[in-house]
Short mmCIF file of C-alpha atoms and ligand atoms in Angstrom, two decimals:
data_model
loop_
_atom_site.label_atom_id
_atom_site.label_comp_id
_atom_site.label_asym_id
_atom_site.label_seq_id
_atom_site.Cartn_x
_atom_site.Cartn_y
_atom_site.Cartn_z
CA UNK A 86 76.97 115.01 142.76
CA UNK A 87 75.48 115.14 139.26
CA UNK A 88 77.75 117.06 137.01
CA UNK A 89 75.57 119.65 134.73
CA UNK A 90 76.99 119.76 131.20
CA UNK A 91 76.48 122.31 128.62
CA UNK A 92 76.77 121.51 124.99
CA UNK A 93 77.77 124.01 122.33
CA UNK A 94 76.88 122.88 118.89
CA UNK A 95 74.05 120.84 117.67
CA UNK A 96 75.72 118.86 115.05
CA UNK A 97 77.07 115.23 114.65
CA UNK A 98 79.74 115.45 117.31
CA UNK A 99 77.69 117.37 119.85
CA UNK A 100 75.03 114.62 119.60
CA UNK A 101 77.81 111.86 119.72
CA UNK A 102 79.26 113.37 123.06
CA UNK A 103 75.97 114.14 124.56
CA UNK A 104 74.80 110.45 123.94
CA UNK A 105 77.92 109.14 125.82
CA UNK A 106 77.20 111.66 128.55
CA UNK A 107 73.70 110.53 129.02
CA UNK A 108 74.69 107.03 129.58
CA UNK A 109 76.90 107.84 132.26
CA UNK A 110 76.06 107.93 136.09
CA UNK A 111 75.98 111.30 137.71
CA UNK A 112 76.06 113.32 134.44
CA UNK A 113 73.29 115.37 132.90
CA UNK A 114 73.10 117.26 129.83
CA UNK A 115 71.79 120.32 131.33
CA UNK A 116 71.70 122.67 128.29
CA UNK A 117 72.32 122.93 124.67
CA UNK A 118 73.39 125.84 122.61
CA UNK A 119 72.98 126.11 118.78
CA UNK A 120 73.25 128.78 116.15
CA UNK A 121 69.46 128.88 116.00
CA UNK A 122 67.09 128.11 118.87
CA UNK A 123 65.12 125.58 116.74
CA UNK A 124 68.21 123.54 116.11
CA UNK A 125 68.89 123.46 120.08
CA UNK A 126 65.26 122.67 120.82
CA UNK A 127 65.33 119.86 118.24
CA UNK A 128 68.34 118.24 119.89
CA UNK A 129 67.09 118.95 123.40
CA UNK A 130 64.05 116.74 122.63
CA UNK A 131 66.65 113.70 122.57
CA UNK A 132 68.27 114.77 125.84
CA UNK A 133 65.47 114.87 128.32
CA UNK A 134 65.19 118.02 130.62
CA UNK A 135 68.01 119.86 128.57
CA UNK A 136 67.19 123.61 128.12
CA UNK A 137 67.76 125.15 124.56
CA UNK A 138 69.61 128.32 123.95
CA UNK A 139 70.77 130.22 120.93
CA UNK A 140 73.33 132.45 122.57
CA UNK A 141 76.38 131.06 124.54
CA UNK A 142 76.49 134.07 126.89
CA UNK A 143 72.69 133.64 127.73
CA UNK A 144 73.14 129.93 128.40
CA UNK A 145 76.08 130.62 130.74
CA UNK A 146 74.12 133.41 132.44
CA UNK A 147 71.20 131.28 133.21
CA UNK A 148 72.60 127.93 133.78
CA UNK A 149 75.02 126.73 136.65
CA UNK A 150 77.18 124.56 134.38
CA UNK A 151 80.01 122.35 135.73
CA UNK A 152 81.54 121.94 132.31
CA UNK A 153 81.03 122.62 128.80
CA UNK A 154 81.66 120.67 125.55
CA UNK A 155 82.59 122.85 122.58
CA UNK A 156 81.65 121.15 119.47
CA UNK A 157 81.56 123.90 116.76
CA UNK A 158 83.31 124.22 113.25
CA UNK A 159 87.00 125.11 113.37
CA UNK A 160 86.14 128.71 112.32
CA UNK A 161 83.84 129.47 115.14
CA UNK A 162 86.42 129.10 117.95
CA UNK A 163 87.53 132.09 120.04
CA UNK A 164 84.92 133.99 122.03
CA UNK A 165 83.42 131.03 123.40
CA UNK A 166 86.69 129.79 125.03
CA UNK A 167 87.44 133.16 126.34
CA UNK A 168 83.92 133.38 127.81
CA UNK A 169 84.49 130.14 129.69
CA UNK A 170 87.86 131.04 130.97
CA UNK A 171 86.39 134.18 132.28
CA UNK A 172 83.63 132.39 134.08
CA UNK A 173 86.05 129.50 135.33
CA UNK A 174 84.12 126.67 133.62
CA UNK A 175 86.22 123.87 132.47
CA UNK A 176 85.75 122.76 128.82
CA UNK A 177 86.44 119.86 126.47
CA UNK A 178 86.78 121.29 123.02
CA UNK A 179 86.80 119.51 119.79
CA UNK A 180 89.90 119.60 117.48
CA UNK A 181 91.19 121.54 115.78
CA UNK A 182 91.45 124.51 117.95
CA UNK A 183 90.92 126.97 115.15
CA UNK A 184 91.73 127.80 111.61
CA UNK A 185 94.36 130.43 112.36
CA UNK A 186 97.24 131.14 114.65
CA UNK A 187 96.33 134.33 116.46
CA UNK A 188 92.94 133.11 117.93
CA UNK A 189 94.43 129.81 119.28
CA UNK A 190 97.31 131.76 120.56
CA UNK A 191 94.99 134.20 122.47
CA UNK A 192 93.12 131.46 124.15
CA UNK A 193 96.44 129.73 124.93
CA UNK A 194 97.88 132.92 126.47
CA UNK A 195 94.68 133.42 128.57
CA UNK A 196 94.80 129.90 129.90
CA UNK A 197 98.28 130.60 131.02
CA UNK A 198 97.08 133.51 133.14
CA UNK A 199 93.86 131.80 134.26
CA UNK A 200 94.58 128.12 134.40
CA UNK A 201 91.51 125.90 134.03
CA UNK A 202 90.78 122.20 133.56
CA UNK A 203 90.54 121.77 129.64
CA UNK A 204 90.61 118.55 127.36
CA UNK A 205 90.98 118.55 123.61
CA UNK A 206 89.20 115.93 121.35
CA UNK A 207 92.44 114.20 120.34
CA UNK A 208 90.73 110.67 121.00
CA UNK A 209 93.42 108.65 119.31
CA UNK A 210 95.47 109.09 122.58
CA UNK A 211 92.80 107.15 124.58
CA UNK A 212 92.68 104.43 121.97
CA UNK A 213 93.74 100.92 123.24
CA UNK A 214 95.83 100.80 119.94
CA UNK A 215 97.83 103.91 121.00
CA UNK A 216 98.64 102.28 124.39
CA UNK A 217 99.77 99.02 122.62
CA UNK A 218 101.94 101.16 120.02
CA UNK A 219 103.54 103.03 123.04
CA UNK A 220 104.41 99.84 124.93
CA UNK A 221 105.82 98.25 121.96
CA UNK A 222 108.08 101.25 121.21
CA UNK A 223 109.44 100.86 124.60
CA UNK A 224 113.07 102.12 124.35
CA UNK A 225 113.45 101.44 120.76
CA UNK A 226 114.99 104.32 118.59
CA UNK A 227 112.45 105.77 116.10
CA UNK A 228 114.04 106.41 112.89
CA UNK A 229 111.04 107.34 110.48
CA UNK A 230 107.39 107.64 110.61
CA UNK A 231 105.22 107.42 107.66
CA UNK A 232 101.54 108.40 108.20
CA UNK A 233 98.45 109.11 106.28
CA UNK A 234 94.82 110.18 106.22
CA UNK A 235 93.44 109.18 102.99
CA UNK A 236 89.65 109.55 102.40
CA UNK A 237 86.80 111.49 100.77
CA UNK A 238 85.72 114.94 101.48
CA UNK A 239 83.29 115.33 104.50
CA UNK A 240 79.95 116.49 103.57
CA UNK A 241 79.37 119.31 106.20
CA UNK A 242 79.58 122.62 104.18
CA UNK A 243 82.30 124.48 106.24
CA UNK A 244 84.77 121.70 105.61
CA UNK A 245 85.48 122.50 101.91
CA UNK A 246 86.19 126.17 102.66
CA UNK A 247 89.81 127.13 103.64
CA UNK A 248 88.52 129.75 106.18
CA UNK A 249 85.87 127.09 107.54
CA UNK A 250 88.05 124.19 108.24
CA UNK A 251 91.71 125.25 107.71
CA UNK A 252 91.93 122.25 105.25
CA UNK A 253 92.44 118.60 105.63
CA UNK A 254 95.84 118.60 107.17
CA UNK A 255 94.61 120.92 109.91
CA UNK A 256 91.19 119.46 110.38
CA UNK A 257 91.57 115.79 109.95
CA UNK A 258 95.27 114.69 109.68
CA UNK A 259 95.77 116.67 112.80
CA UNK A 260 94.85 113.45 114.63
CA UNK A 261 97.78 111.71 113.10
CA UNK A 262 100.11 114.70 113.91
CA UNK A 263 98.98 114.79 117.39
CA UNK A 264 99.45 110.90 117.67
CA UNK A 265 102.88 111.11 116.33
CA UNK A 266 103.87 113.92 118.91
CA UNK A 267 102.44 111.69 121.54
CA UNK A 268 104.72 108.79 120.77
CA UNK A 269 107.65 110.41 119.28
CA UNK A 270 107.83 114.03 120.65
CA UNK A 271 108.15 117.54 119.43
CA UNK A 272 108.40 118.64 115.68
CA UNK A 273 111.23 121.28 114.89
CA UNK A 274 110.72 121.90 111.11
CA UNK A 275 107.87 121.26 108.58
CA UNK A 276 107.95 121.39 104.73
CA UNK A 277 104.79 120.99 102.93
CA UNK A 278 103.32 120.52 99.36
CA UNK A 279 99.55 120.74 98.79
CA UNK A 280 97.51 120.67 95.67
CA UNK A 281 94.03 120.81 94.24
CA UNK A 282 93.55 117.95 91.93
CA UNK A 283 89.90 116.73 91.70
CA UNK A 284 87.37 118.31 94.26
CA UNK A 285 87.40 121.99 92.89
CA UNK A 286 86.20 120.43 89.58
CA UNK A 287 83.53 118.24 91.03
CA UNK A 288 82.03 120.18 93.85
CA UNK A 289 81.00 124.02 94.32
CA UNK A 290 82.92 126.25 96.45
CA UNK A 291 85.94 124.18 97.15
CA UNK A 292 88.89 126.11 98.35
CA UNK A 293 90.71 123.58 100.31
CA UNK A 294 93.54 121.56 98.87
CA UNK A 295 92.64 117.98 98.20
CA UNK A 296 96.15 116.32 98.22
CA UNK A 297 99.09 117.03 100.33
CA UNK A 298 102.25 115.75 101.84
CA UNK A 299 104.26 117.19 104.66
CA UNK A 300 107.90 116.36 105.65
CA UNK A 301 108.61 116.86 109.38
CA UNK A 302 111.88 116.97 111.41
CA UNK A 303 111.50 115.81 114.99
CA UNK A 304 113.42 117.03 118.09
CA UNK A 305 114.77 113.45 118.70
CA UNK A 306 116.46 113.44 115.25
CA UNK A 307 113.78 111.27 113.71
CA UNK A 308 111.98 112.33 110.46
CA UNK A 309 108.49 111.83 109.39
CA UNK A 310 106.16 112.05 106.31
CA UNK A 311 102.45 112.50 106.61
CA UNK A 312 100.33 112.68 103.68
CA UNK A 313 96.52 113.15 103.06
CA UNK A 314 93.86 113.04 100.11
CA UNK A 315 90.38 113.79 100.42
CA UNK A 316 89.59 112.77 96.69
CA UNK A 317 88.73 108.89 97.31
CA UNK A 318 85.05 107.65 96.95
CA UNK A 319 83.13 107.37 100.11
CA UNK A 320 84.13 104.34 102.12
CA UNK A 321 87.54 103.90 100.33
CA UNK A 322 90.06 105.01 102.88
CA UNK A 323 93.42 104.51 104.77
CA UNK A 324 94.29 106.08 108.14
CA UNK A 325 97.31 105.21 110.23
CA UNK A 326 101.05 105.35 110.47
CA UNK A 327 103.82 102.97 110.31
CA UNK A 328 106.83 103.49 112.65
CA UNK A 329 110.37 102.24 111.82
CA UNK A 330 112.55 101.67 114.58
CA UNK A 331 115.96 99.86 115.06
CA UNK A 332 113.97 96.79 116.26
CA UNK A 333 110.75 96.74 114.42
CA UNK A 334 108.24 97.89 112.02
CA UNK A 335 104.86 98.93 113.91
CA UNK A 336 101.82 99.47 111.85
CA UNK A 337 99.12 101.36 113.56
CA UNK A 338 95.75 101.90 112.57
CA UNK A 339 92.81 103.26 114.94
CA UNK A 340 91.76 99.64 115.62
CA UNK A 341 94.61 97.46 114.69
CA UNK A 342 98.32 97.04 115.53
CA UNK A 343 100.75 94.68 113.82
CA UNK A 344 104.32 94.31 114.58
CA UNK A 345 106.88 93.06 112.29
CA UNK A 346 110.32 91.74 113.70
CA UNK A 347 112.83 89.18 112.85
CA UNK A 348 110.31 86.50 113.92
CA UNK A 349 107.71 87.80 111.26
CA UNK A 350 104.50 89.70 111.59
CA UNK A 351 102.06 89.56 114.42
CA UNK A 352 98.69 91.30 115.07
CA UNK A 353 98.43 92.55 118.53
CA UNK A 354 95.20 91.78 120.54
CA UNK A 355 93.39 95.10 121.47
CA UNK A 356 90.86 95.86 124.18
CA UNK A 357 87.45 96.88 123.14
CA UNK A 358 87.14 100.31 124.62
CA UNK A 359 85.56 103.41 123.06
CA UNK A 360 88.37 106.09 123.15
CA UNK A 361 85.71 108.92 123.06
CA UNK A 362 84.13 107.47 126.24
CA UNK A 363 87.56 107.20 127.90
CA UNK A 364 88.24 110.68 126.93
CA UNK A 365 85.01 111.90 128.44
CA UNK A 366 85.52 109.87 131.55
CA UNK A 367 89.03 111.43 132.06
CA UNK A 368 87.78 114.95 131.66
CA UNK A 369 84.83 114.43 134.07
CA UNK A 370 86.95 112.78 136.63
CA UNK A 371 89.12 115.96 136.48
CA UNK A 372 86.04 118.15 136.81
CA UNK A 373 84.75 116.32 139.81
CA UNK A 374 88.05 115.74 141.66
CA UNK A 375 90.60 118.34 140.27
CA UNK A 376 92.71 115.46 139.43
CA UNK A 377 93.65 116.17 135.67
CA UNK A 378 96.27 113.58 135.37
CA UNK A 379 94.03 111.19 133.30
CA UNK A 380 93.47 113.98 130.60
CA UNK A 381 95.92 112.93 127.83
CA UNK A 382 95.41 116.01 125.77
CA UNK A 383 94.79 119.46 127.16
CA UNK A 384 94.71 122.84 125.40
CA UNK A 385 98.38 123.70 126.22
CA UNK A 386 99.55 120.40 124.58
CA UNK A 387 97.07 120.55 121.73
CA UNK A 388 98.43 124.11 120.92
CA UNK A 389 101.51 122.49 119.93
CA UNK A 390 99.67 120.05 117.53
CA UNK A 391 98.06 123.22 116.12
CA UNK A 392 101.22 124.97 115.61
CA UNK A 393 102.59 122.07 113.48
CA UNK A 394 99.59 122.12 111.20
CA UNK A 395 99.56 125.85 110.94
CA UNK A 396 103.34 125.69 110.05
CA UNK A 397 102.50 123.04 107.31
CA UNK A 398 99.82 125.38 105.77
CA UNK A 399 102.36 128.21 105.83
CA UNK A 400 104.90 126.12 104.19
CA UNK A 401 102.52 124.96 101.47
CA UNK A 402 101.61 128.63 100.88
CA UNK A 403 105.15 130.00 100.70
CA UNK A 404 106.85 127.04 99.30
CA UNK A 405 109.49 127.27 102.29
CA UNK A 406 110.20 125.13 105.15
CA UNK A 407 108.98 126.39 108.52
CA UNK A 408 110.95 126.07 111.77
CA UNK A 409 109.07 125.70 114.97
CA UNK A 410 111.19 126.81 118.09
N1 LIG B 736 87.47 113.92 117.48
C1 LIG B 736 86.66 113.55 116.49
O1 LIG B 736 86.97 112.34 116.10
C2 LIG B 736 85.94 114.36 115.57
C3 LIG B 736 85.09 113.68 114.63
C4 LIG B 736 84.12 114.47 113.96
C5 LIG B 736 84.13 115.96 114.14
N2 LIG B 736 84.90 116.49 115.08
C6 LIG B 736 84.98 117.96 115.31
O2 LIG B 736 83.80 118.42 115.98
C7 LIG B 736 83.60 119.61 115.52
C8 LIG B 736 82.07 119.70 114.99
O3 LIG B 736 81.93 118.77 113.92
P1 LIG B 736 80.49 118.27 113.58
O4 LIG B 736 80.73 117.06 112.80
O5 LIG B 736 79.68 118.16 114.77
O6 LIG B 736 79.95 119.48 112.63
P2 LIG B 736 78.64 119.98 112.32
O7 LIG B 736 78.56 120.81 111.06
O8 LIG B 736 77.66 118.67 112.20
O9 LIG B 736 78.04 120.73 113.42
C9 LIG B 736 78.51 122.05 113.92
C10 LIG B 736 77.60 122.76 114.83
O10 LIG B 736 78.21 123.92 115.25
C11 LIG B 736 77.21 124.86 114.98
N3 LIG B 736 77.90 126.17 114.70
C12 LIG B 736 78.31 126.74 113.67
N4 LIG B 736 78.92 127.82 113.76
C13 LIG B 736 78.72 128.14 115.08
C14 LIG B 736 78.95 129.37 115.97
N5 LIG B 736 79.75 130.32 115.26
N6 LIG B 736 78.84 129.43 117.34
C15 LIG B 736 78.24 128.06 117.84
N7 LIG B 736 77.88 127.02 117.15
C16 LIG B 736 78.16 127.04 115.77
C17 LIG B 736 76.29 124.45 113.88
O11 LIG B 736 75.05 125.07 113.78
C18 LIG B 736 76.21 123.02 113.97
O12 LIG B 736 75.29 122.62 115.03
C19 LIG B 736 84.54 120.07 114.27
O13 LIG B 736 85.65 120.76 114.89
C20 LIG B 736 85.17 118.64 113.99
O14 LIG B 736 86.48 118.72 113.68
C21 LIG B 736 85.84 115.56 115.83
#
């Protein structure tokens, strides 16, 4: 049976996912919804036979979709997810889940009442490097994790606005927060300092902080420090985390893992698999068979990552540590 997929959003990431879907057997990009019909029609040209819409409800009324990919900016979440839950249509939603707490909480609550197959775009969980990191951790005791997302400011206009993206920690560094939760467990307390150093002087309308550092306490007793900047020149970046255990130092980057032990430092061989493709395959398998065990990040789990990034923003705004129950 061919799965009929609807895409919401016509930007870079909708196109990326749609490209992967088109290359898969038994999957069809059936319909595309943009904020303007022309944008959806333009994208539909590249995905043969896809119908174009400018209203989500209209697309859902007219098409029989097996699943939907939600690839909209962080501030545009809410009604889309609730509509899909009401209509029992499984969805893969890109991170972050939103820019506030209330909207995400509402969707999370509704999913508790009306369970549905969901997947959230925390693709690092599917990366071969994450699997190697997990394997190497084994039964070692994690003492401290030091992570970072250091880069430039993305060009999409919504990103630089606090109410558009939620800021760098919520929008980007959330990937590192999520991977940390995946390998080291839940966060119990967060203390954050953010500042505006460069971007508000260089670019129009920047309201997001451009540097920040967040200290976290974990349920296990481990501690972590995750930092980010978006002030670097394009192409100068550093994304990753270092895990210090009672046995080794493990340096993780999306496509590289090195382990330092008593014998020295060794780079791990990694399989060449695209985590975005693995993420989609796991989701579509769940839609086809009902077996969601391959989905490594669903809404319920990603909700906890969102709470951590929300707590960090709250802490940076109030100057106080925020406890998570
Ligand atoms: N997982 C990853 O590695 C990764 C990488 C890049 C982007 N993303 C995420 O994907 C999402 C989209 O990012 P992008 O780079 O494609 O952004 P983009 O700005 O290129 O595209 C966003 C699209 O959403 C549409 N849109 C805007 N408001 C809308 C609304 N209210 N309702 C419906 N559609 C609306 C826009 O018209 C545009 O087509 C973001 O949440 C981003 O964080 C994830």
